[in-house]
XYZ file of C-alpha atoms in Angstrom:
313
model
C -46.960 41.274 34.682
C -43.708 39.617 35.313
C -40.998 40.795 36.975
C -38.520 41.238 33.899
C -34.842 40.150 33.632
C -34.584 39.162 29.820
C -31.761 36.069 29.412
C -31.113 37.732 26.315
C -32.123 40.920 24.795
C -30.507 43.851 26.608
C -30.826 47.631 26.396
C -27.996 48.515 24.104
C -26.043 50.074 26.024
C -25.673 46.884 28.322
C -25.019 44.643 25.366
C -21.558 46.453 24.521
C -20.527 45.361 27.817
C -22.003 41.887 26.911
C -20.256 41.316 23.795
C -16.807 42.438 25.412
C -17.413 39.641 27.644
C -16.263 37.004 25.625
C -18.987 34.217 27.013
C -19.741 31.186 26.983
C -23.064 29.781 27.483
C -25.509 28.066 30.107
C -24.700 27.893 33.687
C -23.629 24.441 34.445
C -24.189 23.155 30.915
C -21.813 21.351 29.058
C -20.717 21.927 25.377
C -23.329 20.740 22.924
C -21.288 20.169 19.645
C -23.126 19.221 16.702
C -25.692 18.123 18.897
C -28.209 20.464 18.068
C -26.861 21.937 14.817
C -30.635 23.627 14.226
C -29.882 25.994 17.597
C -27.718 29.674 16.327
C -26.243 32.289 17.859
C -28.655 35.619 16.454
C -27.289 39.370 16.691
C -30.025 42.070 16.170
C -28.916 45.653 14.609
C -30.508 48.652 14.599
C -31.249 51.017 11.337
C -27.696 52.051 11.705
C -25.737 48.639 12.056
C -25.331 49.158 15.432
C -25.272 45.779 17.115
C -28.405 45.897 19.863
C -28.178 42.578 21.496
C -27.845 38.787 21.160
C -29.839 36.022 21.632
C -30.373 32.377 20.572
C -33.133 31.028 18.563
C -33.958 27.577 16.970
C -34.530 26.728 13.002
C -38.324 25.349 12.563
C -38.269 25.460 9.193
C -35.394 25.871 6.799
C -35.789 29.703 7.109
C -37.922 30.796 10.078
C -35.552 30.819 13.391
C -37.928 30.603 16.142
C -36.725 32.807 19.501
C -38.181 35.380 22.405
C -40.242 38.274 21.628
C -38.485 40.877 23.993
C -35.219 39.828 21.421
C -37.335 40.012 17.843
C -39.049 43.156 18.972
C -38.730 46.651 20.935
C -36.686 47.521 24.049
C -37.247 50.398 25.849
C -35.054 51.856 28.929
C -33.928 55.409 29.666
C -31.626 55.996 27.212
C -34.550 55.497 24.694
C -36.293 52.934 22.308
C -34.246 50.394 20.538
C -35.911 48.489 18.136
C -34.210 45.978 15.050
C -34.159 46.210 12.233
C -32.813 43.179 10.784
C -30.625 40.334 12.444
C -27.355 37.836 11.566
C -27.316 34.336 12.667
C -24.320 31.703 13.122
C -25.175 28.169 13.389
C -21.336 27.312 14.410
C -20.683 25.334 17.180
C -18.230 28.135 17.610
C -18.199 32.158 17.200
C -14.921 33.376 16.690
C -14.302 37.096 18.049
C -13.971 39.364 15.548
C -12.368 42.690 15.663
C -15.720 45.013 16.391
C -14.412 47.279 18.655
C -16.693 45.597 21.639
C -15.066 42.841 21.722
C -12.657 44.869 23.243
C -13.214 47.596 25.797
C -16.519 48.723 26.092
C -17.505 51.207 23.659
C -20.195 53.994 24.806
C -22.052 54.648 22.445
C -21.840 51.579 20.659
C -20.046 51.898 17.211
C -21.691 50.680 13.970
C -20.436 47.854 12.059
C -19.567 49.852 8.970
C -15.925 49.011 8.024
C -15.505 46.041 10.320
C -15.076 42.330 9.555
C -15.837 39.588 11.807
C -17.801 38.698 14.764
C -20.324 40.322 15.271
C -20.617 42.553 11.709
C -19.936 39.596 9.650
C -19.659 36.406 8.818
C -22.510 34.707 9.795
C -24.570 32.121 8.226
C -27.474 34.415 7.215
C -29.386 37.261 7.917
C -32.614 38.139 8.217
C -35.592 39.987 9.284
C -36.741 39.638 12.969
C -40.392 39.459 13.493
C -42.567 39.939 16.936
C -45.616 38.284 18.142
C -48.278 41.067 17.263
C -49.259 41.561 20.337
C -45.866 42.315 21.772
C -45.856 45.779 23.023
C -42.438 46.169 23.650
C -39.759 45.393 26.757
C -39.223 46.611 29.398
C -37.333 46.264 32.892
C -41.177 46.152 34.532
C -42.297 42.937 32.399
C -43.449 41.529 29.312
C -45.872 39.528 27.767
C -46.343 37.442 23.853
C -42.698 36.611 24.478
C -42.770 34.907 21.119
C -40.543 36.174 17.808
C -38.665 34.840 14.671
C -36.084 35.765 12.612
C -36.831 35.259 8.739
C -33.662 34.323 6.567
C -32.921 35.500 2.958
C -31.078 32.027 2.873
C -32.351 28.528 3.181
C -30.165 26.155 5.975
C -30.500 23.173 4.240
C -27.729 21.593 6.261
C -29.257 22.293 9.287
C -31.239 20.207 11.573
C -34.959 21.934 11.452
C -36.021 21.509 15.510
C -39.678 19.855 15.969
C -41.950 21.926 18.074
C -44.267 19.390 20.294
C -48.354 19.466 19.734
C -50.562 21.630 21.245
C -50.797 21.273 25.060
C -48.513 18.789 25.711
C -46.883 20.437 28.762
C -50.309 20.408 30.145
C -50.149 16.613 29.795
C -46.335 16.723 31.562
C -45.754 15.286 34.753
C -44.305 17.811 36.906
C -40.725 17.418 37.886
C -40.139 15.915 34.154
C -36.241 17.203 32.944
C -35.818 18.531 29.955
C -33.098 19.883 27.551
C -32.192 23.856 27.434
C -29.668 24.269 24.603
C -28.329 28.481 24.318
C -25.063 30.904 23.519
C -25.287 32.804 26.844
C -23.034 33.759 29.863
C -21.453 30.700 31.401
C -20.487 32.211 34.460
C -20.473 35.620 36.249
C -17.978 37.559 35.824
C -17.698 36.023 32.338
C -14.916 34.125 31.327
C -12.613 35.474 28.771
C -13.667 32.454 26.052
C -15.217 32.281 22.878
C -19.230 31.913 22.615
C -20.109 28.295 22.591
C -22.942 26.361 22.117
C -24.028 24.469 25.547
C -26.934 22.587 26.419
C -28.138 21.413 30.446
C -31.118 20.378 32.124
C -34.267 21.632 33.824
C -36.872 20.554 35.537
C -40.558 21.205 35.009
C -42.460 22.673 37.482
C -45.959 23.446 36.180
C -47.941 25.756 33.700
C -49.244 28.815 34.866
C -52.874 28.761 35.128
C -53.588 32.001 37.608
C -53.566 30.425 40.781
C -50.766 32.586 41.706
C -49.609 35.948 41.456
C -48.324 36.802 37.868
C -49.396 33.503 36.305
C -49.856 34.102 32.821
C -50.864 30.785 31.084
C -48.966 31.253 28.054
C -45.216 30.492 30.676
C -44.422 27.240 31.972
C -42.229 27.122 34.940
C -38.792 25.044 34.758
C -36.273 25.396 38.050
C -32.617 23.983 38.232
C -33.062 24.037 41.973
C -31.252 20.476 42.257
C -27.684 19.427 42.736
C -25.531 19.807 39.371
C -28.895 21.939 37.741
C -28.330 24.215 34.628
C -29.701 27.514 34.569
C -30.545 30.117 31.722
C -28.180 33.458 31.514
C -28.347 36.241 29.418
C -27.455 35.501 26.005
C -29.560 32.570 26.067
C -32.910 33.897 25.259
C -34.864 32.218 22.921
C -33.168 29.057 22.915
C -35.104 25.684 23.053
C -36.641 24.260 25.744
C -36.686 20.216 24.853
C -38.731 17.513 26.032
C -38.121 13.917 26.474
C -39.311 13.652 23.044
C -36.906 16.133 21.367
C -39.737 19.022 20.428
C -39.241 22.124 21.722
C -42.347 23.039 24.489
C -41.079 26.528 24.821
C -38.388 29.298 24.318
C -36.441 30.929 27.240
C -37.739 33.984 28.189
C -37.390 35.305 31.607
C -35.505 34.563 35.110
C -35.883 35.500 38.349
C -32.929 37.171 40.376
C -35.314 38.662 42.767
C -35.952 35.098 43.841
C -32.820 33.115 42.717
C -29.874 35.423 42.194
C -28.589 36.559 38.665
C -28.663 33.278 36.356
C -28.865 30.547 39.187
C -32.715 29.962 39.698
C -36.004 29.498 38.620
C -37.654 30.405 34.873
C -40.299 31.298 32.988
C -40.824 30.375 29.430
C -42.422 30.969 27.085
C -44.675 28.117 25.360
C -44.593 27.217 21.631
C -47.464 24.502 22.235
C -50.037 26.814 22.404
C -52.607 27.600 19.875
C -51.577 30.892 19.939
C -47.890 30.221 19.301
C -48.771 28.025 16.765
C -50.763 30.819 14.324
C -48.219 33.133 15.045
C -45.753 30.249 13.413
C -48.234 29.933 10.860
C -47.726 33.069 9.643
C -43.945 32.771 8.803
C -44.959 29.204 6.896
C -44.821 26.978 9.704
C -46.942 24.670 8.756
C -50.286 23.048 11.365
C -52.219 20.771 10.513
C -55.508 20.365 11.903
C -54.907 18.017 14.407
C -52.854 20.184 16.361
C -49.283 17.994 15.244
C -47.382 20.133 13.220
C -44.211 18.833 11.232
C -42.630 21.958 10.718
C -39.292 20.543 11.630
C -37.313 17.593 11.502
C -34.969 15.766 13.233
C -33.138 14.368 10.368
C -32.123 18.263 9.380
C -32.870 18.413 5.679
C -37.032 18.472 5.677
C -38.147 20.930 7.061
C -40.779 23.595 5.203
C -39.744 26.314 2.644
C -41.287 29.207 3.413
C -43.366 31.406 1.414
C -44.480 34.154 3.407
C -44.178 37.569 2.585
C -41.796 40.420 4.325
């Protein structure tokens, strides 16, 4: 099992502290604009309202936000299992503060959203209900595994690009040291700097897909680095953004990072893959549609086509 530092979805008591920062986004990256309209900036709640944690995540069809599993699903620490219940999404380029008392001083416990406007209780393009791979069991800080989720809107974004996800295997048909595009809402720096959350994109560079020949492979993570001069890396907030190919599908999800290895948000990834056959009946569920040669066309580039859904929740 991996060692665990999720780019995104923290233990709750962590993610006060996070939205107080005020961040940016990728390390290195440069502001996206409209570049990737399709690519939002996702709060998860408890039962309560209480926000949990933040993450990014990626419209595949006009109502099924594709992101990590370890943001969609359980967290568990010492102070107890947090688990969403539903989630809010902003597909500004933008996120205005609001005035939720975390976006202040850091508020122990967190304080529910009732009576607040704004960022993050408010205002946000949709909401929805998040959704786990089945098999997730729940994160940790020892590891985790069917890193795979989705968020499913009560309202259509049909003035949203709808992301492409790429066909089954084709990272095992990539040429190692291939760049591709990471696109997130997450820290920008550390310490944070006191702006608002922006979308950013940078680059990373393929390594390889796990196949077990080393310790911890699991073959459902690719490997990406930013171990070159200028590089981008993935921080926390960023979770369950796209991964990008020279093609423009999206190959994985971020997932996890390394610190042990790399120091906080500078180094080396793991990601999770969408072009697995796996990922792509877990999609399936949510009205992603796959044809049966393995090319889906759940998305679009143009923004406007991509599939209604019509599953159940």
């Amino acid at each position: 099992m991996k060692r665990f530092f999720a780019a995104g979805a923290v233990v709750a008591t962590v993610a006060a502290a996070l939205f107080a920062a005020r961040a940016g986004a990728i390390i290195n990256g440069t502001p996206d604009g409209n570049q990737h309209r399709g690519v939002g900036y996702i709060v998860f709640y408890d039962a309560a309202d209480v926000p949990l944690w933040r993450c990014t995540g990626s419209l595949v069809s006009q109502r099924v936000v594709l992101t990590a599993g370890h943001c969609a699903g359980r967290f568990d620490n010492s102070t107890g299992v947090h688990q969403p219940a539903f989630a809010q999404v902003w597909f500004d380029k933008d996120i205005k503060l609001g005035n939720y008392p975390s976006d202040g001083p850091r508020q122990t416990p967190p304080v529910p959203c009732f009576g607040f406007k704004g960022f993050p209780c408010s205002g946000g393009d949709s909401i929805g209900v998040p959704f786990a791979h089945p098999l997730f069991a729940g994160s940790s800080d020892t590891g985790t595994v069917n890193d795979i989720g989705v968020v499913v809107l009560l309202k259509q974004q049909r003035d949203r690009d709808v992301l492409d996800l790429a066909p089954v295997g084709t990272l095992d048909r990539t040429a190692p040291g291939s760049f591709m595009t990471i696109v997130g809402f997450g820290l920008q720096q550390q310490p944070p700097p006191a702006i608002d959350r922006q979308r950013m994109q940078g680059r990373v560079k393929f390594i390889r897909t796990e196949d077990g020949s080393q310790p911890d492979d699991d073959p459902a993570f690719a490997d990406f680095t930013n171990g070159y001069p200028g590089g981008s890396a993935a921080c926390v907030g960023d979770s369950g953004g796209p991964v990008i190919n020279g093609n423009g599908d999206i190959v994985a999800v971020m997932a996890l990072i390394d610190p042990f290895v790399d120091g906080f948000c500078t180094g080396g990834a793991f990601h999770y893959r969408t072009d697995t056959t796996d990922s792509k009946r877990f999609l399936a569920r949510f009205g992603v549609r796959v044809p049966g040669d393995g090319h889906d066309d759940g998305g679009h580039h143009g923004g406007k086509h991509g599939n209604d859904l019509n599953a159940n929740f």
